[in-house]
Coordinates of C-alpha atoms in Angstrom, one line a residue:
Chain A
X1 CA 9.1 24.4 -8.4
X2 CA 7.0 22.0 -6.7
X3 CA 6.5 17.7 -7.7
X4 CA 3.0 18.6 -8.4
X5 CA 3.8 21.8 -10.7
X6 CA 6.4 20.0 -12.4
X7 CA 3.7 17.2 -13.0
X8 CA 1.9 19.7 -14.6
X9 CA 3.9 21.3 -16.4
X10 CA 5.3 18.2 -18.0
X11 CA 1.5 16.8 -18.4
X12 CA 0.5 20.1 -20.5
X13 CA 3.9 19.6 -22.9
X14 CA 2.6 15.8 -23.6
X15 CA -0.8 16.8 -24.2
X16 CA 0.5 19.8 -26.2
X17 CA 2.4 17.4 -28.5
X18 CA -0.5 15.2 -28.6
X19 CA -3.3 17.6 -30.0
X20 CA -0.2 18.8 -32.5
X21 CA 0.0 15.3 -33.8
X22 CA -4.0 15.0 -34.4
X23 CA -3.9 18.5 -35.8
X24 CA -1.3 17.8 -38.1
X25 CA -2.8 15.1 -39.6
X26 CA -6.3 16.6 -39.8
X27 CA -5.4 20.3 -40.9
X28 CA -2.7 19.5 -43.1
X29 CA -4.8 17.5 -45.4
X30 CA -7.6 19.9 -45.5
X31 CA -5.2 22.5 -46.3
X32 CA -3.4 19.9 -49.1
X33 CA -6.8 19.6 -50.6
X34 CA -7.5 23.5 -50.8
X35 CA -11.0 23.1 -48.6
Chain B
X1 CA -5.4 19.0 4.2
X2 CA -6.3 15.6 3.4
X3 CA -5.5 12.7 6.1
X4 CA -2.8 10.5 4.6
X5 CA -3.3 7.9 7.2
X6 CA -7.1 7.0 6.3
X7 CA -8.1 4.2 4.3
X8 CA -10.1 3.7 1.6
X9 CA -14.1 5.3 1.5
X10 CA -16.6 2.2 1.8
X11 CA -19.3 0.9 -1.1
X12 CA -19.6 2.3 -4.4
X13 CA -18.0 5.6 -3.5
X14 CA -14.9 4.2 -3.2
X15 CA -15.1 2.9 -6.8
X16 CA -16.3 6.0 -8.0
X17 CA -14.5 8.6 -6.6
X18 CA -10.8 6.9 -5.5
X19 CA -7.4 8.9 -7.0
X20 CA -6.1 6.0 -5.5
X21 CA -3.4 3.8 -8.2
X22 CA -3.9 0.5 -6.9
X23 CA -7.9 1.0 -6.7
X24 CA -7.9 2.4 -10.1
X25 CA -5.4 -0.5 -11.3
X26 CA -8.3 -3.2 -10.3
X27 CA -10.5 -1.2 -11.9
X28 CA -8.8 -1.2 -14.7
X29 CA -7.6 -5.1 -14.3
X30 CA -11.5 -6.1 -13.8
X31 CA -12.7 -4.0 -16.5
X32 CA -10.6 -5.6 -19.0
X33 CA -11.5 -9.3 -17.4
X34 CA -15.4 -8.5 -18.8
X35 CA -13.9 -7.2 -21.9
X36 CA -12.0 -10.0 -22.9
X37 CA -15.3 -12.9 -21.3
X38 CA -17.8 -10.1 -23.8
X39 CA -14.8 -10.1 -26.7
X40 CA -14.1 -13.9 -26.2
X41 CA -17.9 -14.7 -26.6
X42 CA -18.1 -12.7 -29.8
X43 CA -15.2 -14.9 -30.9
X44 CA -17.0 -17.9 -30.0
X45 CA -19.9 -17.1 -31.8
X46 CA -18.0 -16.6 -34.9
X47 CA -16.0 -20.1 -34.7
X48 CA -19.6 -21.7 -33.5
X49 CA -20.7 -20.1 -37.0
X50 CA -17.4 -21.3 -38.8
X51 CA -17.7 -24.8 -37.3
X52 CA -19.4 -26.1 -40.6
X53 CA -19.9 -24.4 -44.2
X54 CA -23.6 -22.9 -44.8
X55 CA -25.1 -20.8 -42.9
X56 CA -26.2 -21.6 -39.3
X57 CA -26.6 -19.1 -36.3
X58 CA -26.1 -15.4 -37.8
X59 CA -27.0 -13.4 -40.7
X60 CA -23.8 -12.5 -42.7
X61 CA -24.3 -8.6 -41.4
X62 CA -24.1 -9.7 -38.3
X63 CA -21.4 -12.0 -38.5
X64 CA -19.4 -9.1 -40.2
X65 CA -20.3 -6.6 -37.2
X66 CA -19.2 -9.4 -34.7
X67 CA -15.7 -9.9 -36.4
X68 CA -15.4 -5.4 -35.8
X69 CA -16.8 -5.6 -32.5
X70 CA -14.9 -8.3 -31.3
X71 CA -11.5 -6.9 -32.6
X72 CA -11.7 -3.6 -31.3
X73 CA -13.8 -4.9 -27.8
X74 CA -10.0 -7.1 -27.5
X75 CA -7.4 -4.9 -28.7
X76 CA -9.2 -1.6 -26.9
X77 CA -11.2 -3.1 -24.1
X78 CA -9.1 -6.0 -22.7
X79 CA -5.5 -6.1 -23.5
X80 CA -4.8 -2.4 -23.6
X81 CA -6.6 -1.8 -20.3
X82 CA -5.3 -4.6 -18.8
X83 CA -1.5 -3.3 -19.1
X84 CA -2.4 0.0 -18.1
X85 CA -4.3 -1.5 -14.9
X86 CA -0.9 -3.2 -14.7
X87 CA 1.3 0.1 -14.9
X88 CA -1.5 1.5 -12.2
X89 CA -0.8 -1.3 -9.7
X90 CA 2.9 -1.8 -10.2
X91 CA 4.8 1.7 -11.7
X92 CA 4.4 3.5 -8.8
X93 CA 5.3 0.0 -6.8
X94 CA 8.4 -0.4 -9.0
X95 CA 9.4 2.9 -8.7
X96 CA 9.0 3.8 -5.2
X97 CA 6.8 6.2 -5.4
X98 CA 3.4 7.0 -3.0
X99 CA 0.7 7.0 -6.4
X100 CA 0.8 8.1 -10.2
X101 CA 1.5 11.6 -11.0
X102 CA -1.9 12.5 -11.9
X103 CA -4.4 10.7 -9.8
X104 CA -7.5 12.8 -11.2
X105 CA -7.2 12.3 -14.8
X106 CA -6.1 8.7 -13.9
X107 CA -9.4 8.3 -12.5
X108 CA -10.9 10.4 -15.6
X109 CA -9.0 7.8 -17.7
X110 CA -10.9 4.9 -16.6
X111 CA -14.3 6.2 -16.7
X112 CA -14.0 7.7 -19.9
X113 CA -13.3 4.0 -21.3
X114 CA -16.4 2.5 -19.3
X115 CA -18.4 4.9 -20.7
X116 CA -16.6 5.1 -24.6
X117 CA -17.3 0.8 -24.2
X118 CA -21.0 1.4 -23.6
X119 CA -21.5 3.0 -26.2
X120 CA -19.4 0.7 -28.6
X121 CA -21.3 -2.4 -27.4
X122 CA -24.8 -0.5 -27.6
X123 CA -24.1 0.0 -31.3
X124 CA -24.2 -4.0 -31.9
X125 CA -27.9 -3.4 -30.6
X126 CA -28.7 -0.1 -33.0
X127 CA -30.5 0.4 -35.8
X128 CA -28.1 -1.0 -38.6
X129 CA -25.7 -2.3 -35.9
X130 CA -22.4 -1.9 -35.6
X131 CA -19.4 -1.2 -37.9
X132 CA -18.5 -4.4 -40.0
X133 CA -16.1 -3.0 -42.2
X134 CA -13.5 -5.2 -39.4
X135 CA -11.8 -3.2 -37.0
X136 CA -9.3 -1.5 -39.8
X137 CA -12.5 0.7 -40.3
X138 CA -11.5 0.7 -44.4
X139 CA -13.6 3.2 -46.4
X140 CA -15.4 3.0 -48.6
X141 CA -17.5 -0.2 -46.7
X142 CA -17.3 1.2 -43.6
X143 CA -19.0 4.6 -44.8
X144 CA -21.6 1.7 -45.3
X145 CA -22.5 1.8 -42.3
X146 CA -25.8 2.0 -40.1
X147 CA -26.7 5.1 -38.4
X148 CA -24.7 3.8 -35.4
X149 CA -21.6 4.5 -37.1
X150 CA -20.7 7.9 -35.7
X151 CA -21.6 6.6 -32.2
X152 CA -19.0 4.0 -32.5
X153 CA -16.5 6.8 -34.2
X154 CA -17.3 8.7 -31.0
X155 CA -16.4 5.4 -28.7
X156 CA -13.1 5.3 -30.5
X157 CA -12.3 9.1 -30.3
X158 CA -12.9 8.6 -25.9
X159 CA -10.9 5.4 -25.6
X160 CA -7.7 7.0 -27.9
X161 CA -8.5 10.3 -25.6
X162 CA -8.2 8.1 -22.5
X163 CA -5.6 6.7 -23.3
X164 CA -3.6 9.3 -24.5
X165 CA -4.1 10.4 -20.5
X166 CA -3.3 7.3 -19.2
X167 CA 0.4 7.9 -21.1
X168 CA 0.7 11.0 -20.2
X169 CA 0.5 9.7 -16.8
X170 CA 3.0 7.2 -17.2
X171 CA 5.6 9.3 -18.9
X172 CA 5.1 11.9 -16.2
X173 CA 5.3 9.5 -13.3
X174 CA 8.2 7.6 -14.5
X175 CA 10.0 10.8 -15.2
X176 CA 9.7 13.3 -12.4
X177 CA 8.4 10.7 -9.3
X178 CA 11.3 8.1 -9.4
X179 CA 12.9 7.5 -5.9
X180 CA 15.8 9.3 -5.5
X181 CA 18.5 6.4 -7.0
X182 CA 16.4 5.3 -8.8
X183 CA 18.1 6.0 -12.1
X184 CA 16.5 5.0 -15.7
X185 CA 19.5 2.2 -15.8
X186 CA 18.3 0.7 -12.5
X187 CA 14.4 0.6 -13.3
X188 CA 13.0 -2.7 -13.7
X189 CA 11.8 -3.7 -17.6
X190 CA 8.5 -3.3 -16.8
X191 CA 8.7 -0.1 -15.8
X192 CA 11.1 0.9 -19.0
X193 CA 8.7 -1.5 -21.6
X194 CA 5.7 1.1 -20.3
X195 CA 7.6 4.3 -20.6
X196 CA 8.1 3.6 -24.0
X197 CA 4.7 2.3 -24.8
X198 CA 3.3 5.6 -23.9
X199 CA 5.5 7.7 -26.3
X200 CA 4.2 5.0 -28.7
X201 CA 0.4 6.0 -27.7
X202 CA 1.4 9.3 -27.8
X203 CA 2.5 9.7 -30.6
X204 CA 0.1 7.4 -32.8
X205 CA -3.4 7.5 -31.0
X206 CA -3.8 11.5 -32.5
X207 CA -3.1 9.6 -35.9
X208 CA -5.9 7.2 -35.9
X209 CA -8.4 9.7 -34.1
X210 CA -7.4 12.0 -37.2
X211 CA -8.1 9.3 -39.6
X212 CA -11.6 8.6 -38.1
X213 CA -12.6 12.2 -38.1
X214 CA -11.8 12.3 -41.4
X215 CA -13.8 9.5 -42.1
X216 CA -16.6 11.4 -40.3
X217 CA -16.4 14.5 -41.9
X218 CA -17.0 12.1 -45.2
X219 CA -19.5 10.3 -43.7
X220 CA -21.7 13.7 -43.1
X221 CA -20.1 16.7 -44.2
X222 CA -19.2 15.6 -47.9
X223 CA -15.6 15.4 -47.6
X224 CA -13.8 13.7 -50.2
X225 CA -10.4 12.5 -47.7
X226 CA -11.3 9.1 -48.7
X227 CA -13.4 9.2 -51.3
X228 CA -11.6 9.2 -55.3
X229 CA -15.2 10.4 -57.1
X230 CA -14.3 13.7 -55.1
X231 CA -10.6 13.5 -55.2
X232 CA -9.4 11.7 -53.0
X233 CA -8.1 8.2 -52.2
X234 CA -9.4 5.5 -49.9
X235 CA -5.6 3.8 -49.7
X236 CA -4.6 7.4 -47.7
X237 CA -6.8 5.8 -44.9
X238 CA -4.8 2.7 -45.5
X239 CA -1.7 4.6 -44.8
X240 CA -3.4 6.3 -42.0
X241 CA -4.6 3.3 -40.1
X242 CA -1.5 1.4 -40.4
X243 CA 0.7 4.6 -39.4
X244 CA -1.0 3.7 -36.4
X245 CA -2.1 0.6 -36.9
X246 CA 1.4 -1.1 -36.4
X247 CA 2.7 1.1 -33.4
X248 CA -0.4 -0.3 -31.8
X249 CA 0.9 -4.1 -31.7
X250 CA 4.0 -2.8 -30.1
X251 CA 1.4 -0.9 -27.3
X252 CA -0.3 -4.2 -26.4
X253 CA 3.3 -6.2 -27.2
X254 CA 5.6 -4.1 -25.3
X255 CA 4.3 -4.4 -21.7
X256 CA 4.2 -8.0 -21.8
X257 CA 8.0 -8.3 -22.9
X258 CA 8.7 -6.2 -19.9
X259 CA 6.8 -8.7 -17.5
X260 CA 8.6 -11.2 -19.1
X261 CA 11.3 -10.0 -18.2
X262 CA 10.4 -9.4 -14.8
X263 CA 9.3 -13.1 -14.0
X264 CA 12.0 -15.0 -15.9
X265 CA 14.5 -13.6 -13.5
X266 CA 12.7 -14.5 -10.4
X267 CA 12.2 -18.4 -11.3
X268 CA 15.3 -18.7 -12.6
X269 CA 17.0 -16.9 -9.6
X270 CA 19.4 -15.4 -11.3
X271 CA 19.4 -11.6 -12.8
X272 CA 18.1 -10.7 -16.1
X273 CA 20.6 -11.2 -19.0
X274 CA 21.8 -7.7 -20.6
X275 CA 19.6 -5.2 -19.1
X276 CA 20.9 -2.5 -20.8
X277 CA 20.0 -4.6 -24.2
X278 CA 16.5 -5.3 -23.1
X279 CA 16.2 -1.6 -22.9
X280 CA 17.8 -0.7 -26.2
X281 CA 16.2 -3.7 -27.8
X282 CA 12.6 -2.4 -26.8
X283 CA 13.4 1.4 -27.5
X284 CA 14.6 -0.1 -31.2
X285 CA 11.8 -2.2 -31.6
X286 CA 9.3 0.8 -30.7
X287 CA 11.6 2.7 -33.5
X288 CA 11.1 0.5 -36.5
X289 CA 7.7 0.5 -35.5
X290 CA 7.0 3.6 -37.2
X291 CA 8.6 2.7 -40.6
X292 CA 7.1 -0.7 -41.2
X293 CA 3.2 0.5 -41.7
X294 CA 2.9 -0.1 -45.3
X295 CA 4.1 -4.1 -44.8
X296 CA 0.0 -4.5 -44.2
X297 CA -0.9 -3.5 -47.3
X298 CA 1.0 -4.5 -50.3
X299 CA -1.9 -5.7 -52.4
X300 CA -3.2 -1.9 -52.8
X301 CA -0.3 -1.8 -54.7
X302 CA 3.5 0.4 -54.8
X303 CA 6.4 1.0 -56.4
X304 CA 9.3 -1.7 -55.8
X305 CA 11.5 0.6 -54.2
X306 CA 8.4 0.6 -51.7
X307 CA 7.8 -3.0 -51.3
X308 CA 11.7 -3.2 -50.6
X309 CA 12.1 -0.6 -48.1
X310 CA 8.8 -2.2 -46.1
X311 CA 10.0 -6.0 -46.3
X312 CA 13.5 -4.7 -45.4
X313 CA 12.4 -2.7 -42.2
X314 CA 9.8 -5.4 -40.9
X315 CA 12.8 -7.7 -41.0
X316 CA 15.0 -5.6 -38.9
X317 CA 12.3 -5.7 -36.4
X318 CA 13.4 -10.0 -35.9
X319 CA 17.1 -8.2 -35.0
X320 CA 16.3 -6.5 -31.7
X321 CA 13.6 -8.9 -31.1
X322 CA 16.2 -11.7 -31.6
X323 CA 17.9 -9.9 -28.5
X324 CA 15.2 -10.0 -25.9
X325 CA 14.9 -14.1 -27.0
X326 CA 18.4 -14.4 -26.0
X327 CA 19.0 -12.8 -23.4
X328 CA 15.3 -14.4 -21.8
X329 CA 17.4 -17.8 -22.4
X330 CA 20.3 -16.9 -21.4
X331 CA 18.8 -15.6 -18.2
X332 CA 17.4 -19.2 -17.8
X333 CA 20.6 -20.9 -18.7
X334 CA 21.8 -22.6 -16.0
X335 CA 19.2 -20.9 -13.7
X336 CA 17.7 -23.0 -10.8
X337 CA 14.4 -22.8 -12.7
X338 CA 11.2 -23.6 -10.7
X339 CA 7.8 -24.0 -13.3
X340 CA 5.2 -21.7 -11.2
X341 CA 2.3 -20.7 -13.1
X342 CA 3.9 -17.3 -13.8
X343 CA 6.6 -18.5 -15.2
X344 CA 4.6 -21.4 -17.4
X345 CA 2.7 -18.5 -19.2
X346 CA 6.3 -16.7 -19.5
X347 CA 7.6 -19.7 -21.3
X348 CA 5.0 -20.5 -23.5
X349 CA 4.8 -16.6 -24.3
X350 CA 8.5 -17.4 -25.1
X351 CA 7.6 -20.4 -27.8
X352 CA 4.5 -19.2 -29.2
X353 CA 5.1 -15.5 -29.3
X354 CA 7.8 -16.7 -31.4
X355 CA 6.0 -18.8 -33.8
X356 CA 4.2 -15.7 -34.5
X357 CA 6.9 -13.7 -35.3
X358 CA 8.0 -16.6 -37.8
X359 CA 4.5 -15.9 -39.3
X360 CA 5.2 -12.6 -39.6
X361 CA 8.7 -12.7 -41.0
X362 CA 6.4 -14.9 -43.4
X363 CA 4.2 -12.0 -44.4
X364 CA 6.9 -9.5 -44.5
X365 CA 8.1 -10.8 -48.2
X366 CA 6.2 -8.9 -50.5
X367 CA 5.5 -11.7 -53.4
X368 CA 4.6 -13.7 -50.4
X369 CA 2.1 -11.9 -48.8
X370 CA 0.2 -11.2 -52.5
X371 CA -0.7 -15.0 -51.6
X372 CA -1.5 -14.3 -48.1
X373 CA -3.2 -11.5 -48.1
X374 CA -6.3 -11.4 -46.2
X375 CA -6.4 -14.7 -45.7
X376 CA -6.7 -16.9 -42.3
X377 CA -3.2 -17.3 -42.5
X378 CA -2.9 -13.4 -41.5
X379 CA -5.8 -14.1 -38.6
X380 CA -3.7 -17.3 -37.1
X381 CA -0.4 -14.9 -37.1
X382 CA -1.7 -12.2 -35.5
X383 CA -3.6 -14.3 -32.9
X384 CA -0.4 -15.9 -32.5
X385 CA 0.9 -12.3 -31.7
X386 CA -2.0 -11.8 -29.1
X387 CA -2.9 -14.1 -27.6
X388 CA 0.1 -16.2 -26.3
X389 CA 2.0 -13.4 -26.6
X390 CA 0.0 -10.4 -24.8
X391 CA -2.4 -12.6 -23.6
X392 CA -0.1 -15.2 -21.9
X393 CA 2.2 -12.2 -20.7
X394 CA -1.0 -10.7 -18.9
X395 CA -2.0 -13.7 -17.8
X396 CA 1.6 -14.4 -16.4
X397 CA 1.5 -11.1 -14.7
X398 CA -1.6 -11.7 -12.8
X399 CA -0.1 -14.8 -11.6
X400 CA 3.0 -13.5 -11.1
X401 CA 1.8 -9.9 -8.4
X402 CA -1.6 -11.9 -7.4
X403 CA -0.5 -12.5 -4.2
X404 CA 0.9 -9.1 -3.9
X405 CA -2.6 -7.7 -4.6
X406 CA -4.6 -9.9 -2.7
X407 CA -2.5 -11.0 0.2
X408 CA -3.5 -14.4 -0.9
X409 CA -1.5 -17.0 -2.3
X410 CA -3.7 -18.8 -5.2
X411 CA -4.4 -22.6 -5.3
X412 CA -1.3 -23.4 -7.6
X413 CA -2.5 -26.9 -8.9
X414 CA -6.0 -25.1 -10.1
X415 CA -3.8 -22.2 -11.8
X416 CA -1.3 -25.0 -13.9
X417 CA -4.7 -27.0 -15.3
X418 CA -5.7 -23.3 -15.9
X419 CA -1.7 -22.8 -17.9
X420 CA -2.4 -26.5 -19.5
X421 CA -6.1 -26.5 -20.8
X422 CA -5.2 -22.7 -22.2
X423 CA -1.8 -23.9 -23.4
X424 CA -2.9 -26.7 -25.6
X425 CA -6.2 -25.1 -26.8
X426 CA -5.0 -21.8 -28.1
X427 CA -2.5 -24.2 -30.6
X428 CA -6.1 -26.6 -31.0
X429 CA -7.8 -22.8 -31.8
X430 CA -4.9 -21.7 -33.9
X431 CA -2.5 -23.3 -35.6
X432 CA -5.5 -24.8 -38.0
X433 CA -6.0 -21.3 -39.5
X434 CA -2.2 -21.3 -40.5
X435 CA -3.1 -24.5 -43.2
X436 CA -6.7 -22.6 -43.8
X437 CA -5.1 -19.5 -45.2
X438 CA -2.2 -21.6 -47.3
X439 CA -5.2 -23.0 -49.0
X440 CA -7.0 -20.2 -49.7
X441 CA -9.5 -19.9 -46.8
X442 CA -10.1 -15.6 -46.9
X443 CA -10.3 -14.2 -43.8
X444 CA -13.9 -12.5 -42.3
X445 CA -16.7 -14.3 -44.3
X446 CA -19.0 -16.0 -42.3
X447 CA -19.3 -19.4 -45.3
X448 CA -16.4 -21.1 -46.7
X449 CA -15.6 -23.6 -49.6
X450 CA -16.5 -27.5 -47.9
X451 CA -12.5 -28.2 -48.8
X452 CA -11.7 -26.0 -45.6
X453 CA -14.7 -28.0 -43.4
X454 CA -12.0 -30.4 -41.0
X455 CA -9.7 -27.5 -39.7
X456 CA -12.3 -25.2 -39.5
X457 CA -14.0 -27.7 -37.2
X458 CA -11.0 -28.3 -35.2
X459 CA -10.3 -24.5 -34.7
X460 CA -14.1 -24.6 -33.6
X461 CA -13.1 -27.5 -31.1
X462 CA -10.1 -25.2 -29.7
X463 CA -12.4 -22.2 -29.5
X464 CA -14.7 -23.6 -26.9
X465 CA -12.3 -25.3 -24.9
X466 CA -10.0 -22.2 -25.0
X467 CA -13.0 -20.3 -24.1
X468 CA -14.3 -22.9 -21.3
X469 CA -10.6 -22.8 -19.9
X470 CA -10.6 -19.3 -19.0
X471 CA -13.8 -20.0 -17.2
X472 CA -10.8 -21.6 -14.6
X473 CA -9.2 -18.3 -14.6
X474 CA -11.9 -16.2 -13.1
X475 CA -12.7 -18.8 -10.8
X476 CA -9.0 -19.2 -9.2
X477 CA -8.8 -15.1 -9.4
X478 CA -12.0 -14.8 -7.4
X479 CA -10.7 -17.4 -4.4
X480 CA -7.6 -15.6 -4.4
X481 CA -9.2 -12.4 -3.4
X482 CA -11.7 -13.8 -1.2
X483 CA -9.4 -15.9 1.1
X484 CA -6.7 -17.9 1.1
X485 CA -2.9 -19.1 2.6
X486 CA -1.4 -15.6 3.6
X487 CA 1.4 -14.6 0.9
X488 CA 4.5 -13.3 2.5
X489 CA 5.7 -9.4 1.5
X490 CA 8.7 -11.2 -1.1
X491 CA 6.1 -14.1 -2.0
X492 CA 8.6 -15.8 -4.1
X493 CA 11.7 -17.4 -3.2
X494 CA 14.0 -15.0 -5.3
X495 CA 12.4 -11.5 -5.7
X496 CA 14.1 -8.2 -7.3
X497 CA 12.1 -4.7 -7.2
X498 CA 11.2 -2.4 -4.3
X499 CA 7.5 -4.3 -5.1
X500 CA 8.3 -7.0 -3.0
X501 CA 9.4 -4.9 -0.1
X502 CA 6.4 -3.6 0.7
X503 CA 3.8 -5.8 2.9
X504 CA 1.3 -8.4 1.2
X505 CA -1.2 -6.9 0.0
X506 CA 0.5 -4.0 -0.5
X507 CA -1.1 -1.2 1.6
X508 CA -3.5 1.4 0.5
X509 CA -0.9 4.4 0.3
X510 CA 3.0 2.9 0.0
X511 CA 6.2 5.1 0.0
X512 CA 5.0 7.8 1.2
X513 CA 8.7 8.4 2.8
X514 CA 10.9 7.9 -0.5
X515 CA 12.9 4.9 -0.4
X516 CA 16.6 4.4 -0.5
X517 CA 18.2 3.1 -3.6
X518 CA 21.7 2.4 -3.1

């Protein structure tokens, strides 16, 4: 695997975990409060 | 295929369109320079208001819009920038390797904050102004708000999406582009304090951008997340906020205990005390940071289990944080220690970052803080915590890789008046507020009881001459890059890091042939 596909590939996980964070927050309250 | 030997595009275009790290580490280096001259005269504004009781220069609105604006202008537009125009220029530097790991996005990065900036600013100038529920963004007041308010909600989600990329970057350079040797063990602290700042922003930026969506989705949509007449509960933003809210001390903190640690060594010529501790001690601190949150807001309120667990865990923070104070003395003791500008700022970072850690040991205790609880006493710790510490550590980096940047050494006599004059004001500017809030003084109102009138008028004093100091700063940066004596490629007498093997200034593309790390 290549530097620059193993950038990206690493990038993708961080952002990955990132949206999961924001969407954890955000969904599981809207789902907590039965909307 | 792309010409690896070419240098930079000329004019604007360079600026616009450069993947380049150490172009897009000025970038982000100047950018944060306006920041904190906009940021600082919003402070200066506010202490010329505060200089007497009564009203003088600003309606109360606006004086309450100017306390947000200038909190999130300093924490998001100057300091935070300024470290990650740091980690541009130097982690790759450090590291040996030829640029960051994503040069686009890098690029994306810093145009998305210009532009998120504009817009925050512009809101100051809308119909019904800016936020000026402070830059904790509380509901209900903020929901208060002018019609500016989801502008400035849409400023906040672009910087925390910015810099959630310039992380990403980070993490990704410093884990797959090291030079070979160049294990984790043998990277320099500012390398490590940044890789573990961006797990930090990583982890916590979705958090806050949550929290203001939510407090969007009440502001138009009718969403009760915040709002108890529809079932929910304004302190859930509280917990929100500060779930990130702590974490992002330790962001702007973090990098400047790393280029502490970088310039102690050098000007006491002798290696850093316990490396492998500085490294432990920063991943701990960046731990705890996550289970301290609720220390900021004990007045809403909790069970005493609660208020234990929350003074406990801030406490613990003064443990590993005790460690990096030692081992920076111990690393001076007996060191054959020169006082260069860098290193003034990285002593005085040393004292004062410490008197606001005392302060905040202070407002850890529970029954303490019901007493000091939004008062000034909170503002002259935190600014404690800011200022001469990230400030000073910034500052001291700037002096510290100038010449490395610029090719140019800078006029040292101009640069210690510039450490002096900043040195003495900031304590003129701040330790007053620590009596204010003893007495009473609550913090963000724009009149106060006449008792508080002579340290409110001495804070005033320090403001301006604080202000007027930095005025030095700029001048001395803008020699150094227009002229002056040719820096050597090691620049100071005692140097450790592949950074001071390159050439001064360091070339438009380095390492582009790994180094060797034996």
């Amino acid at each position: 695997m290549s530097q620059n596909a193993r950038n990206l590939r690493l990038a993708i996980a961080l952002g990955v975990t990132a949206a999961a964070v924001y969407l954890a927050f955000v969904l599981l309250r809207v789902l907590e409060s039965g909307a | 295929m792309a010409d690896h030997g070419h240098g930079p595009p000329q004019g604007i275009a360079r600026w616009l369109t450069t993947t380049n790290h150490k172009d897009i580490g000025t970038m982000y280096l100047v950018f944060s320079l306006v920041m904190f001259l906009i940021g600082g005269t919003m402070a200066l504004v506010i202490r010329a208001e505060l200089f007497q009781p009564g009203l003088q220069l600003v309606d109360p609105s606006f004086f309450n819009q100017l306390t947000t604006v200038h909190a999130l202008v300093m924490v998001f537009g100057a300091v935070m920038p300024a470290t990650v125009g740091l980690a541009n220029w130097m982690i790759p530097l450090q590291i040996g390797a030829a640029d960051m790991a994503l040069p686009r996005m890098n690029l994306f990065s810093f145009w998305l904050l210009a532009f998120a900036f504009l817009l925050l600013i512009a809101t100051l100038f809308m119909p019904g102004g800016a936020p000026a529920a402070g830059w904790t963004l509380y509901p209900p007041l903020v929901l208060q708000s002018g019609k500016a308010f989801p502008m400035a909600i849409f400023a906040i989600h672009l910087m925390g999406a910015s810099s959630i990329m310039g992380a990403i970057n980070v993490i990704v350079t410093v884990v797959n582009m090291r030079t070979p040797g160049m294990t984790l063990l043998k990277m320099p602290l500012f390398s490590w304090s940044w890789l573990i700042t961006a797990y930090l922003l990583i982890a916590v930026m979705p958090v806050f951008a949550g929290s203001v969506t939510m407090l969007l989705t009440d502001y138009y949509f009718h969403t009760s997340f915040f709002n108890a007449a529809g079932g929910g509960d304004p302190v859930l933003f509280q917990h929100l906020f500060w779930f990130f809210g702590h974490p992002e001390v330790y962001i702007m903190i973090l990098p400047a205990f790393g280029i502490v640690s970088e310039i102690i060594p050098t000007f006491s010529r002798k290696p850093i005390f316990g490396y492998e501790a500085m490294v432990y001690a920063i991943a701990s601190i960046a731990f705890l940071s996550f289970i301290v949150w609720a220390h900021h807001m004990f007045t809403v309120g909790m069970p005493l289990a609660g208020q234990l667990f929350f003074t406990l865990s801030t406490m613990l923070i003064a443990i590993p944080t005790g460690v990096k104070i030692f081992n920076w003395t111990a690393t001076m003791w007996r060191g054959s220690i020169t006082f260069e500008p860098p290193m003034l700022f990285a002593l005085a970072f040393l004292f004062l970052f410490t008197i606001g850690g005392f302060s905040g040991l202070m407002l850890a205790i529970a029954p303490a803080d019901f007493q000091y609880h939004d008062t000034y006493f909170v503002v002259a710790h935190f600014h404690y915590v800011l200022v001469p510490g990230a400030v000073f550590g910034i500052m001291a980096a700037v002096y510290y890789w100038l010449p490395k940047w610029t090719g140019h050494m800078y006029d040292m006599a101009l640069a210690k008046w510039h450490f002096w004059l900043t040195a003495v004001f900031v304590n003129v500017l701040f330790f007053p507020q620590h009596f204010l809030g003893l007495a009473g003084m609550p913090r963000r109102i724009p009149d106060y009881a006449t008792q508080f009138t002579d340290w409110n008028m001495i804070s005033s004093i320090g403001a301006f001459g604080f202000g007027l100091s930095q005025l030095l700063f700029v001048w001395l940066i803008v020699r150094c890059v227009r002229g002056g004596e040719r820096a050597t490629a090691g620049v100071w007498d005692y140097q450790h890091g592949l950074e001071w093997t390159v050439p001064s200034p360091a070339p438009y593309h380095t390492f582009e042939k790994a180094p060797e790390i034996r």
